[in-house]
mmCIF file of N, CA and C in Angstrom:
data_model
loop_
_atom_site.group_PDB
_atom_site.id
_atom_site.type_symbol
_atom_site.label_atom_id
_atom_site.label_comp_id
_atom_site.label_asym_id
_atom_site.label_seq_id
_atom_site.Cartn_x
_atom_site.Cartn_y
_atom_site.Cartn_z
ATOM 1 N N ILE C 1 12.797 -33.751 5.259
ATOM 2 C CA ILE C 1 12.926 -32.351 4.469
ATOM 3 C C ILE C 1 14.515 -32.237 4.006
ATOM 4 N N MET C 2 14.242 -31.774 2.806
ATOM 5 C CA MET C 2 15.613 -31.651 2.213
ATOM 6 C C MET C 2 16.132 -30.102 2.815
ATOM 7 N N LEU C 3 17.449 -30.157 2.855
ATOM 8 C CA LEU C 3 18.198 -28.875 3.033
ATOM 9 C C LEU C 3 17.633 -27.625 2.039
ATOM 10 N N SER C 4 17.556 -28.021 0.761
ATOM 11 C CA SER C 4 16.990 -27.029 -0.080
ATOM 12 C C SER C 4 15.732 -26.673 0.321
ATOM 13 N N GLU C 5 14.723 -27.339 0.810
ATOM 14 C CA GLU C 5 13.676 -26.783 1.295
ATOM 15 C C GLU C 5 13.559 -25.865 2.447
ATOM 16 N N ILE C 6 14.429 -26.189 3.285
ATOM 17 C CA ILE C 6 14.748 -25.310 4.468
ATOM 18 C C ILE C 6 15.324 -24.161 4.201
ATOM 19 N N VAL C 7 16.209 -24.038 3.102
ATOM 20 C CA VAL C 7 16.779 -22.698 2.608
ATOM 21 C C VAL C 7 15.711 -22.002 1.924
ATOM 22 N N ASP C 8 14.858 -22.640 1.205
ATOM 23 C CA ASP C 8 13.774 -22.035 0.373
ATOM 24 C C ASP C 8 12.770 -21.382 1.486
ATOM 25 N N ALA C 9 12.419 -21.950 2.492
ATOM 26 C CA ALA C 9 11.508 -21.324 3.434
ATOM 27 C C ALA C 9 11.967 -20.493 4.296
ATOM 28 N N GLY C 10 13.338 -20.444 4.579
ATOM 29 C CA GLY C 10 14.010 -19.200 5.436
ATOM 30 C C GLY C 10 14.406 -18.294 4.592
ATOM 31 N N LEU C 11 14.676 -18.198 3.208
ATOM 32 C CA LEU C 11 14.951 -17.450 2.352
ATOM 33 C C LEU C 11 14.275 -17.531 1.019
ATOM 34 N N PRO C 12 13.153 -17.122 1.181
ATOM 35 C CA PRO C 12 12.258 -17.292 0.024
ATOM 36 C C PRO C 12 12.477 -16.412 -1.345
ATOM 37 N N GLU C 13 13.248 -15.441 -0.859
ATOM 38 C CA GLU C 13 13.702 -14.760 -2.239
ATOM 39 C C GLU C 13 14.834 -15.265 -3.073
ATOM 40 N N TYR C 14 15.472 -16.274 -2.366
ATOM 41 C CA TYR C 14 16.413 -17.103 -3.037
ATOM 42 C C TYR C 14 16.028 -18.528 -3.392
ATOM 43 N N ALA C 15 14.649 -18.721 -3.303
ATOM 44 C CA ALA C 15 14.195 -20.146 -3.738
ATOM 45 C C ALA C 15 14.689 -20.486 -4.783
ATOM 46 N N GLY C 16 15.244 -22.090 -4.783
ATOM 47 C CA GLY C 16 15.857 -22.683 -5.900
ATOM 48 C C GLY C 16 17.232 -22.321 -6.100
ATOM 49 N N ALA C 17 17.816 -21.364 -5.482
ATOM 50 C CA ALA C 17 19.282 -20.994 -5.837
ATOM 51 C C ALA C 17 20.154 -22.167 -5.165
ATOM 52 N N SER C 18 19.632 -22.993 -4.166
ATOM 53 C CA SER C 18 20.569 -23.843 -3.621
ATOM 54 C C SER C 18 20.506 -25.369 -4.224
ATOM 55 N N ASP C 19 19.673 -25.224 -5.492
ATOM 56 C CA ASP C 19 19.581 -26.515 -6.195
ATOM 57 C C ASP C 19 21.104 -26.977 -6.624
ATOM 58 N N ALA C 20 21.210 -28.393 -6.483
ATOM 59 C CA ALA C 20 22.572 -28.772 -6.638
ATOM 60 C C ALA C 20 23.313 -28.643 -7.966
ATOM 61 N N TRP C 21 22.411 -28.659 -8.969
ATOM 62 C CA TRP C 21 23.014 -28.678 -10.395
ATOM 63 C C TRP C 21 23.325 -27.222 -10.755
ATOM 64 N N ILE C 22 23.043 -25.998 -9.872
ATOM 65 C CA ILE C 22 23.284 -24.622 -10.410
ATOM 66 C C ILE C 22 24.700 -24.534 -10.386
ATOM 67 N N PRO C 23 25.319 -24.891 -9.179
ATOM 68 C CA PRO C 23 26.795 -24.550 -9.336
ATOM 69 C C PRO C 23 27.529 -25.345 -10.262
ATOM 70 N N GLN C 24 27.273 -26.494 -10.603
ATOM 71 C CA GLN C 24 27.856 -27.075 -11.746
ATOM 72 C C GLN C 24 27.784 -26.461 -12.874
ATOM 73 N N VAL C 25 26.544 -26.010 -13.288
ATOM 74 C CA VAL C 25 26.383 -25.600 -14.569
ATOM 75 C C VAL C 25 27.116 -24.169 -14.682
ATOM 76 N N CYS C 26 26.972 -23.375 -13.651
ATOM 77 C CA CYS C 26 27.842 -22.120 -13.626
ATOM 78 C C CYS C 26 29.369 -22.368 -13.634
ATOM 79 N N ALA C 27 29.870 -23.465 -13.035
ATOM 80 C CA ALA C 27 31.296 -23.503 -13.244
ATOM 81 C C ALA C 27 31.737 -23.845 -14.538
ATOM 82 N N SER C 28 30.766 -24.688 -15.274
ATOM 83 C CA SER C 28 31.160 -25.020 -16.455
ATOM 84 C C SER C 28 31.172 -23.780 -17.607
ATOM 85 N N TRP C 29 30.591 -22.573 -17.338
ATOM 86 C CA TRP C 29 30.698 -21.538 -18.075
ATOM 87 C C TRP C 29 31.836 -20.749 -18.147
ATOM 88 N N ASP C 30 32.562 -20.171 -18.959
ATOM 89 C CA ASP C 30 33.648 -19.254 -19.163
ATOM 90 C C ASP C 30 33.311 -17.892 -19.047
ATOM 91 N N VAL C 31 32.666 -17.491 -17.950
ATOM 92 C CA VAL C 31 32.202 -16.078 -17.806
ATOM 93 C C VAL C 31 32.556 -15.715 -16.163
ATOM 94 N N PRO C 32 32.652 -14.575 -16.123
ATOM 95 C CA PRO C 32 33.095 -14.005 -14.585
ATOM 96 C C PRO C 32 31.861 -13.861 -13.774
ATOM 97 N N ASN C 33 32.034 -14.034 -12.463
ATOM 98 C CA ASN C 33 30.955 -13.975 -11.634
ATOM 99 C C ASN C 33 30.397 -12.599 -11.415
ATOM 100 N N VAL C 34 29.384 -12.287 -11.606
ATOM 101 C CA VAL C 34 28.799 -10.857 -11.513
ATOM 102 C C VAL C 34 27.806 -10.507 -10.395
ATOM 103 N N PHE C 35 27.869 -11.609 -9.477
ATOM 104 C CA PHE C 35 27.071 -11.593 -8.443
ATOM 105 C C PHE C 35 26.958 -10.180 -7.389
ATOM 106 N N GLU C 36 28.232 -9.842 -7.229
ATOM 107 C CA GLU C 36 28.362 -8.515 -6.431
ATOM 108 C C GLU C 36 27.763 -7.458 -7.153
ATOM 109 N N GLN C 37 27.880 -7.311 -8.652
ATOM 110 C CA GLN C 37 27.388 -6.329 -9.309
ATOM 111 C C GLN C 37 25.676 -6.393 -9.208
ATOM 112 N N LEU C 38 25.120 -7.406 -9.287
ATOM 113 C CA LEU C 38 23.802 -7.574 -9.376
ATOM 114 C C LEU C 38 22.962 -7.683 -8.005
ATOM 115 N N ASP C 39 23.751 -7.648 -6.863
ATOM 116 C CA ASP C 39 23.397 -7.766 -5.482
ATOM 117 C C ASP C 39 23.000 -6.587 -4.987
ATOM 118 N N HIS C 40 22.030 -5.739 -5.396
ATOM 119 C CA HIS C 40 21.255 -4.526 -5.063
ATOM 120 C C HIS C 40 19.875 -4.590 -5.413
ATOM 121 N N PRO C 41 19.027 -3.722 -4.543
ATOM 122 C CA PRO C 41 17.634 -3.620 -4.757
ATOM 123 C C PRO C 41 17.210 -3.612 -6.328
ATOM 124 N N PHE C 42 16.191 -4.112 -6.371
ATOM 125 C CA PHE C 42 15.572 -4.138 -8.109
ATOM 126 C C PHE C 42 14.551 -3.039 -7.811
ATOM 127 N N VAL C 43 14.678 -1.952 -8.667
ATOM 128 C CA VAL C 43 14.055 -0.772 -8.572
ATOM 129 C C VAL C 43 13.790 -0.244 -9.907
ATOM 130 N N VAL C 44 12.303 -0.464 -10.323
ATOM 131 C CA VAL C 44 12.043 -0.198 -11.646
ATOM 132 C C VAL C 44 10.689 0.873 -11.463
ATOM 133 N N ASP C 45 10.429 1.733 -12.535
ATOM 134 C CA ASP C 45 9.326 2.567 -12.557
ATOM 135 C C ASP C 45 8.243 2.087 -13.600
ATOM 136 N N ILE C 46 8.302 0.861 -13.811
ATOM 137 C CA ILE C 46 7.301 0.067 -14.629
ATOM 138 C C ILE C 46 6.261 -0.347 -13.955
ATOM 139 N N PRO C 47 4.986 -0.268 -14.479
ATOM 140 C CA PRO C 47 3.748 -0.995 -13.696
ATOM 141 C C PRO C 47 4.196 -2.433 -13.549
ATOM 142 N N VAL C 48 3.915 -2.913 -12.128
ATOM 143 C CA VAL C 48 4.052 -4.233 -11.790
ATOM 144 C C VAL C 48 2.808 -4.928 -11.166
ATOM 145 N N LEU C 49 2.279 -5.923 -11.345
ATOM 146 C CA LEU C 49 1.244 -6.572 -10.932
ATOM 147 C C LEU C 49 1.866 -7.868 -10.151
ATOM 148 N N ILE C 50 1.367 -8.088 -8.988
ATOM 149 C CA ILE C 50 1.726 -9.064 -7.934
ATOM 150 C C ILE C 50 0.893 -9.746 -7.470
ATOM 151 N N ALA C 51 0.721 -10.890 -7.517
ATOM 152 C CA ALA C 51 -0.451 -11.727 -6.819
ATOM 153 C C ALA C 51 0.347 -12.886 -5.995
ATOM 154 N N GLN C 52 -0.128 -12.814 -4.802
ATOM 155 C CA GLN C 52 0.446 -13.570 -3.892
ATOM 156 C C GLN C 52 -0.483 -14.639 -3.077
ATOM 157 N N GLY C 53 -0.189 -15.850 -2.801
ATOM 158 C CA GLY C 53 -1.120 -16.848 -2.180
ATOM 159 C C GLY C 53 -0.737 -16.639 -0.830
ATOM 160 N N GLY C 54 -1.692 -16.422 0.283
ATOM 161 C CA GLY C 54 -1.254 -16.467 1.706
ATOM 162 C C GLY C 54 -0.825 -17.655 2.372
ATOM 163 N N LEU C 55 -1.072 -18.864 1.653
ATOM 164 C CA LEU C 55 -0.708 -20.237 2.252
ATOM 165 C C LEU C 55 0.668 -20.509 1.778
ATOM 166 N N SER C 56 1.105 -19.709 0.770
ATOM 167 C CA SER C 56 2.374 -20.227 0.019
ATOM 168 C C SER C 56 3.634 -19.639 1.118
ATOM 169 N N ILE C 57 4.925 -20.173 0.672
ATOM 170 C CA ILE C 57 6.018 -19.839 1.513
ATOM 171 C C ILE C 57 6.167 -18.397 1.263
ATOM 172 N N ALA C 58 6.171 -17.996 0.075
ATOM 173 C CA ALA C 58 6.277 -16.466 -0.095
ATOM 174 C C ALA C 58 5.255 -15.629 0.576
ATOM 175 N N GLY C 59 3.955 -16.077 0.655
ATOM 176 C CA GLY C 59 3.010 -15.293 1.272
ATOM 177 C C GLY C 59 3.146 -15.287 2.752
ATOM 178 N N ALA C 60 3.683 -16.435 3.271
ATOM 179 C CA ALA C 60 3.955 -16.378 4.731
ATOM 180 C C ALA C 60 5.229 -15.489 5.099
ATOM 181 N N GLN C 61 5.857 -15.516 4.104
ATOM 182 C CA GLN C 61 7.179 -14.506 4.398
ATOM 183 C C GLN C 61 6.839 -13.040 3.888
ATOM 184 N N ALA C 62 5.535 -12.650 3.516
ATOM 185 C CA ALA C 62 5.382 -11.613 3.127
ATOM 186 C C ALA C 62 6.253 -11.044 1.843
ATOM 187 N N TRP C 63 6.343 -11.996 0.823
ATOM 188 C CA TRP C 63 7.224 -11.634 -0.290
ATOM 189 C C TRP C 63 6.805 -10.618 -1.191
ATOM 190 N N GLY C 64 5.249 -10.849 -1.369
ATOM 191 C CA GLY C 64 4.710 -9.751 -2.237
ATOM 192 C C GLY C 64 4.627 -8.475 -1.579
ATOM 193 N N GLU C 65 4.504 -8.319 -0.510
ATOM 194 C CA GLU C 65 4.660 -6.819 0.343
ATOM 195 C C GLU C 65 5.664 -6.206 0.187
ATOM 196 N N ASN C 66 6.925 -7.130 0.399
ATOM 197 C CA ASN C 66 8.178 -6.770 0.455
ATOM 198 C C ASN C 66 8.638 -6.160 -1.007
ATOM 199 N N MET C 67 8.303 -7.132 -2.014
ATOM 200 C CA MET C 67 8.848 -6.702 -3.328
ATOM 201 C C MET C 67 7.825 -5.494 -3.782
ATOM 202 N N GLY C 68 6.692 -5.432 -3.564
ATOM 203 C CA GLY C 68 5.982 -4.290 -3.915
ATOM 204 C C GLY C 68 6.479 -2.930 -3.169
ATOM 205 N N ALA C 69 6.857 -3.101 -2.067
ATOM 206 C CA ALA C 69 7.493 -1.992 -1.393
ATOM 207 C C ALA C 69 8.912 -1.208 -2.252
ATOM 208 N N LEU C 70 9.528 -2.334 -2.562
ATOM 209 C CA LEU C 70 10.694 -1.914 -3.501
ATOM 210 C C LEU C 70 10.348 -1.257 -4.810
ATOM 211 N N LEU C 71 9.143 -1.492 -5.425
ATOM 212 C CA LEU C 71 8.815 -1.022 -6.513
ATOM 213 C C LEU C 71 8.022 0.363 -6.571
ATOM 214 N N GLY C 72 8.272 1.262 -7.258
ATOM 215 C CA GLY C 72 7.420 2.131 -7.166
ATOM 216 C C GLY C 72 6.168 2.321 -7.639
ATOM 217 N N ASN C 73 5.938 1.449 -8.620
ATOM 218 C CA ASN C 73 4.636 1.395 -9.418
ATOM 219 C C ASN C 73 4.124 0.045 -9.466
ATOM 220 N N SER C 74 3.694 -0.465 -8.149
ATOM 221 C CA SER C 74 3.486 -1.802 -8.134
ATOM 222 C C SER C 74 2.004 -1.901 -7.612
ATOM 223 N N THR C 75 1.069 -2.985 -7.828
ATOM 224 C CA THR C 75 -0.163 -3.298 -7.268
ATOM 225 C C THR C 75 0.043 -4.906 -6.774
ATOM 226 N N VAL C 76 -0.260 -5.019 -5.521
ATOM 227 C CA VAL C 76 -0.185 -6.152 -4.917
ATOM 228 C C VAL C 76 -1.470 -6.843 -4.536
ATOM 229 N N LEU C 77 -1.835 -7.882 -4.926
ATOM 230 C CA LEU C 77 -3.049 -8.686 -4.422
ATOM 231 C C LEU C 77 -2.645 -9.892 -3.620
ATOM 232 N N ARG C 78 -3.515 -10.068 -2.622
ATOM 233 C CA ARG C 78 -3.270 -11.230 -1.611
ATOM 234 C C ARG C 78 -4.407 -11.979 -1.464
ATOM 235 N N PHE C 79 -4.188 -13.243 -1.701
ATOM 236 C CA PHE C 79 -5.225 -14.080 -1.679
ATOM 237 C C PHE C 79 -4.859 -15.186 -0.319
ATOM 238 N N PRO C 80 -5.484 -15.015 0.570
ATOM 239 C CA PRO C 80 -5.060 -15.545 1.924
ATOM 240 C C PRO C 80 -5.132 -17.151 1.959
ATOM 241 N N THR C 81 -6.264 -17.595 1.143
ATOM 242 C CA THR C 81 -6.356 -19.120 1.332
ATOM 243 C C THR C 81 -6.021 -19.926 0.187
ATOM 244 N N ILE C 82 -4.966 -19.119 -0.931
ATOM 245 C CA ILE C 82 -4.457 -19.960 -1.920
ATOM 246 C C ILE C 82 -2.948 -20.193 -1.563
ATOM 247 N N SER C 83 -2.543 -21.270 -1.859
ATOM 248 C CA SER C 83 -0.905 -21.644 -1.745
ATOM 249 C C SER C 83 -0.176 -21.301 -3.222
ATOM 250 N N GLU C 84 0.746 -22.107 -3.432
ATOM 251 C CA GLU C 84 1.632 -21.934 -4.564
ATOM 252 C C GLU C 84 0.726 -21.878 -5.905
ATOM 253 N N ASP C 85 -0.335 -22.478 -5.734
ATOM 254 C CA ASP C 85 -1.011 -22.937 -7.096
ATOM 255 C C ASP C 85 -1.866 -21.844 -7.467
ATOM 256 N N LEU C 86 -1.519 -20.579 -6.982
ATOM 257 C CA LEU C 86 -2.346 -19.250 -7.435
ATOM 258 C C LEU C 86 -2.183 -19.233 -8.884
ATOM 259 N N ALA C 87 -1.211 -19.486 -9.489
ATOM 260 C CA ALA C 87 -1.115 -19.239 -11.109
ATOM 261 C C ALA C 87 -2.097 -20.265 -11.635
ATOM 262 N N LEU C 88 -2.405 -21.341 -11.106
ATOM 263 C CA LEU C 88 -3.289 -22.326 -11.703
ATOM 264 C C LEU C 88 -4.535 -22.259 -11.157
ATOM 265 N N ALA C 89 -4.717 -22.041 -9.755
ATOM 266 C CA ALA C 89 -6.104 -21.899 -9.365
ATOM 267 C C ALA C 89 -6.500 -20.503 -8.953
ATOM 268 N N THR C 90 -6.665 -19.800 -10.169
ATOM 269 C CA THR C 90 -6.862 -18.316 -10.246
ATOM 270 C C THR C 90 -8.344 -17.994 -9.848
ATOM 271 N N PRO C 91 -8.526 -16.966 -8.904
ATOM 272 C CA PRO C 91 -9.972 -16.467 -8.954
ATOM 273 C C PRO C 91 -10.148 -15.856 -10.352
ATOM 274 N N ASP C 92 -11.389 -15.840 -10.932
ATOM 275 C CA ASP C 92 -11.898 -15.260 -11.806
ATOM 276 C C ASP C 92 -11.380 -13.744 -12.176
ATOM 277 N N CYS C 93 -11.495 -13.000 -11.078
ATOM 278 C CA CYS C 93 -11.148 -11.581 -11.024
ATOM 279 C C CYS C 93 -9.628 -11.375 -11.407
ATOM 280 N N LEU C 94 -8.939 -12.294 -10.777
ATOM 281 C CA LEU C 94 -7.410 -12.008 -10.990
ATOM 282 C C LEU C 94 -7.148 -12.555 -12.540
ATOM 283 N N GLY C 95 -7.672 -13.500 -12.960
ATOM 284 C CA GLY C 95 -7.454 -13.856 -14.435
ATOM 285 C C GLY C 95 -7.790 -12.625 -15.275
ATOM 286 N N LYS C 96 -9.048 -12.030 -15.191
ATOM 287 C CA LYS C 96 -9.513 -11.060 -15.954
ATOM 288 C C LYS C 96 -8.428 -9.785 -15.728
ATOM 289 N N LEU C 97 -8.156 -9.600 -14.345
ATOM 290 C CA LEU C 97 -7.176 -8.625 -14.349
ATOM 291 C C LEU C 97 -5.911 -8.593 -14.942
ATOM 292 N N ARG C 98 -5.333 -9.814 -15.047
ATOM 293 C CA ARG C 98 -3.998 -10.268 -15.661
ATOM 294 C C ARG C 98 -4.149 -9.954 -17.130
ATOM 295 N N VAL C 99 -5.159 -10.269 -17.516
ATOM 296 C CA VAL C 99 -5.294 -9.928 -19.008
ATOM 297 C C VAL C 99 -5.390 -8.459 -19.613
ATOM 298 N N ALA C 100 -6.278 -7.760 -18.820
ATOM 299 C CA ALA C 100 -6.353 -6.393 -18.878
ATOM 300 C C ALA C 100 -5.160 -5.543 -18.595
ATOM 301 N N PHE C 101 -4.251 -6.005 -17.397
ATOM 302 C CA PHE C 101 -3.181 -5.395 -17.112
ATOM 303 C C PHE C 101 -1.950 -5.721 -18.183
ATOM 304 N N VAL C 102 -2.121 -6.739 -18.931
ATOM 305 C CA VAL C 102 -1.114 -6.811 -20.128
ATOM 306 C C VAL C 102 -1.365 -5.821 -21.397
ATOM 307 N N GLU C 103 -2.733 -5.636 -21.352
ATOM 308 C CA GLU C 103 -3.200 -4.760 -22.590
ATOM 309 C C GLU C 103 -2.909 -3.315 -22.111
ATOM 310 N N ASP C 104 -3.191 -2.970 -20.851
ATOM 311 C CA ASP C 104 -3.192 -1.628 -20.298
ATOM 312 C C ASP C 104 -2.940 -1.676 -18.846
ATOM 313 N N PRO C 105 -1.638 -1.367 -18.498
ATOM 314 C CA PRO C 105 -1.281 -1.514 -17.162
ATOM 315 C C PRO C 105 -1.948 -0.621 -16.168
ATOM 316 N N SER C 106 -2.694 0.613 -16.854
ATOM 317 C CA SER C 106 -3.225 1.663 -15.872
ATOM 318 C C SER C 106 -4.740 1.150 -15.393
ATOM 319 N N VAL C 107 -5.154 0.044 -16.116
ATOM 320 C CA VAL C 107 -6.297 -0.477 -15.540
ATOM 321 C C VAL C 107 -6.389 -0.854 -13.904
ATOM 322 N N VAL C 108 -5.408 -1.082 -13.511
ATOM 323 C CA VAL C 108 -5.219 -1.404 -12.011
ATOM 324 C C VAL C 108 -5.712 0.097 -11.200
ATOM 325 N N ASN C 109 -5.534 1.282 -11.720
ATOM 326 C CA ASN C 109 -5.915 2.199 -11.175
ATOM 327 C C ASN C 109 -7.647 2.386 -10.775
ATOM 328 N N GLY C 110 -8.289 1.946 -11.479
ATOM 329 C CA GLY C 110 -9.830 2.115 -11.366
ATOM 330 C C GLY C 110 -10.322 0.326 -11.056
ATOM 331 N N TYR C 111 -9.352 -0.214 -10.561
ATOM 332 C CA TYR C 111 -9.905 -1.679 -10.116
ATOM 333 C C TYR C 111 -9.984 -2.017 -8.712
ATOM 334 N N ASP C 112 -11.049 -2.795 -8.302
ATOM 335 C CA ASP C 112 -11.264 -2.799 -7.037
ATOM 336 C C ASP C 112 -10.580 -4.091 -6.353
ATOM 337 N N VAL C 113 -9.261 -3.849 -5.970
ATOM 338 C CA VAL C 113 -8.341 -4.908 -5.568
ATOM 339 C C VAL C 113 -8.868 -5.617 -4.099
ATOM 340 N N GLU C 114 -9.696 -4.835 -3.335
ATOM 341 C CA GLU C 114 -10.189 -5.421 -2.260
ATOM 342 C C GLU C 114 -11.360 -6.625 -2.722
ATOM 343 N N ALA C 115 -12.071 -6.203 -3.567
ATOM 344 C CA ALA C 115 -13.169 -7.029 -3.988
ATOM 345 C C ALA C 115 -12.536 -8.406 -4.596
ATOM 346 N N CYS C 116 -11.602 -7.988 -5.459
ATOM 347 C CA CYS C 116 -11.060 -9.354 -6.042
ATOM 348 C C CYS C 116 -10.349 -10.341 -4.893
ATOM 349 N N GLU C 117 -9.711 -9.646 -3.994
ATOM 350 C CA GLU C 117 -8.988 -10.386 -2.818
ATOM 351 C C GLU C 117 -9.991 -11.093 -2.018
ATOM 352 N N ALA C 118 -11.335 -10.492 -1.915
ATOM 353 C CA ALA C 118 -12.201 -11.178 -1.244
ATOM 354 C C ALA C 118 -12.614 -12.681 -2.063
ATOM 355 N N GLU C 119 -12.381 -12.692 -3.257
ATOM 356 C CA GLU C 119 -12.836 -13.902 -4.024
ATOM 357 C C GLU C 119 -11.914 -15.281 -3.850
ATOM 358 N N SER C 120 -11.021 -14.844 -2.713
ATOM 359 C CA SER C 120 -9.958 -16.010 -2.282
ATOM 360 C C SER C 120 -11.004 -17.122 -1.731
ATOM 361 N N PRO C 121 -11.040 -18.438 -2.186
ATOM 362 C CA PRO C 121 -12.167 -19.200 -1.771
ATOM 363 C C PRO C 121 -11.818 -19.794 -0.451
ATOM 364 N N ALA C 122 -12.915 -20.164 0.318
ATOM 365 C CA ALA C 122 -12.950 -20.542 1.774
ATOM 366 C C ALA C 122 -12.307 -21.766 1.822
ATOM 367 N N VAL C 123 -11.625 -22.068 3.051
ATOM 368 C CA VAL C 123 -10.836 -23.162 3.136
ATOM 369 C C VAL C 123 -11.746 -24.205 3.683
ATOM 370 N N ALA C 124 -11.821 -25.329 2.924
ATOM 371 C CA ALA C 124 -12.901 -26.472 3.255
ATOM 372 C C ALA C 124 -12.091 -27.347 4.285
ATOM 373 N N PHE C 125 -12.295 -27.006 5.652
ATOM 374 C CA PHE C 125 -11.738 -28.064 6.827
ATOM 375 C C PHE C 125 -12.491 -29.051 6.721
ATOM 376 N N THR C 126 -11.627 -30.302 6.922
ATOM 377 C CA THR C 126 -12.255 -31.573 7.186
ATOM 378 C C THR C 126 -12.064 -31.913 8.785
ATOM 379 N N PRO C 127 -13.338 -32.242 9.247
ATOM 380 C CA PRO C 127 -13.325 -32.696 10.740
ATOM 381 C C PRO C 127 -12.666 -33.647 10.912
ATOM 382 N N ALA C 128 -11.926 -33.815 12.085
ATOM 383 C CA ALA C 128 -11.037 -34.977 12.654
ATOM 384 C C ALA C 128 -11.782 -36.114 12.764
ATOM 385 N N PRO C 129 -11.335 -37.200 12.429
ATOM 386 C CA PRO C 129 -12.034 -38.529 12.645
ATOM 387 C C PRO C 129 -12.295 -38.883 14.064
ATOM 388 N N GLY C 130 -13.606 -39.638 14.136
ATOM 389 C CA GLY C 130 -13.895 -39.919 15.605
ATOM 390 C C GLY C 130 -14.623 -38.919 16.248
#
C-alpha cells in the first residue's frame, strides 16, 4: 500500500492531494498560497445532487452525508453495493435523474429517492473453494 492510499483512506476529503507531482507544480507557479483563505466550509444555496457508492472509500467515510449536511439544498443518494465505479456502473434511475436534474434541479422534489437507492444491485458472493 502506498502512503497516498493510506492518506486517501484516512482523509477522503483530501484524496489525491498527497500526489507527489502537486507540490512540484505548485512551487513552479509564481502565485501566493491561498490555502488559509480557502480552508473554510463550502456552503452554497444552489441545488446539488450527490450520489455515493457505499463500498467506496468515500461511502465508507460517509462523505456524501457529510457534504450534504454542509449544503443547504442537496439531495444525497446512497447505493450501498456499488463502489467508486458509480459513475460508470450507474443504476438506470440515477442516470435518468442526473439528466432530469441538469434540465430542472427541482425534479428531485417529486423523485422517489428510496426507490432509486433500492436499485443498487445485489452483491454476487462467490463461495469459498472446497
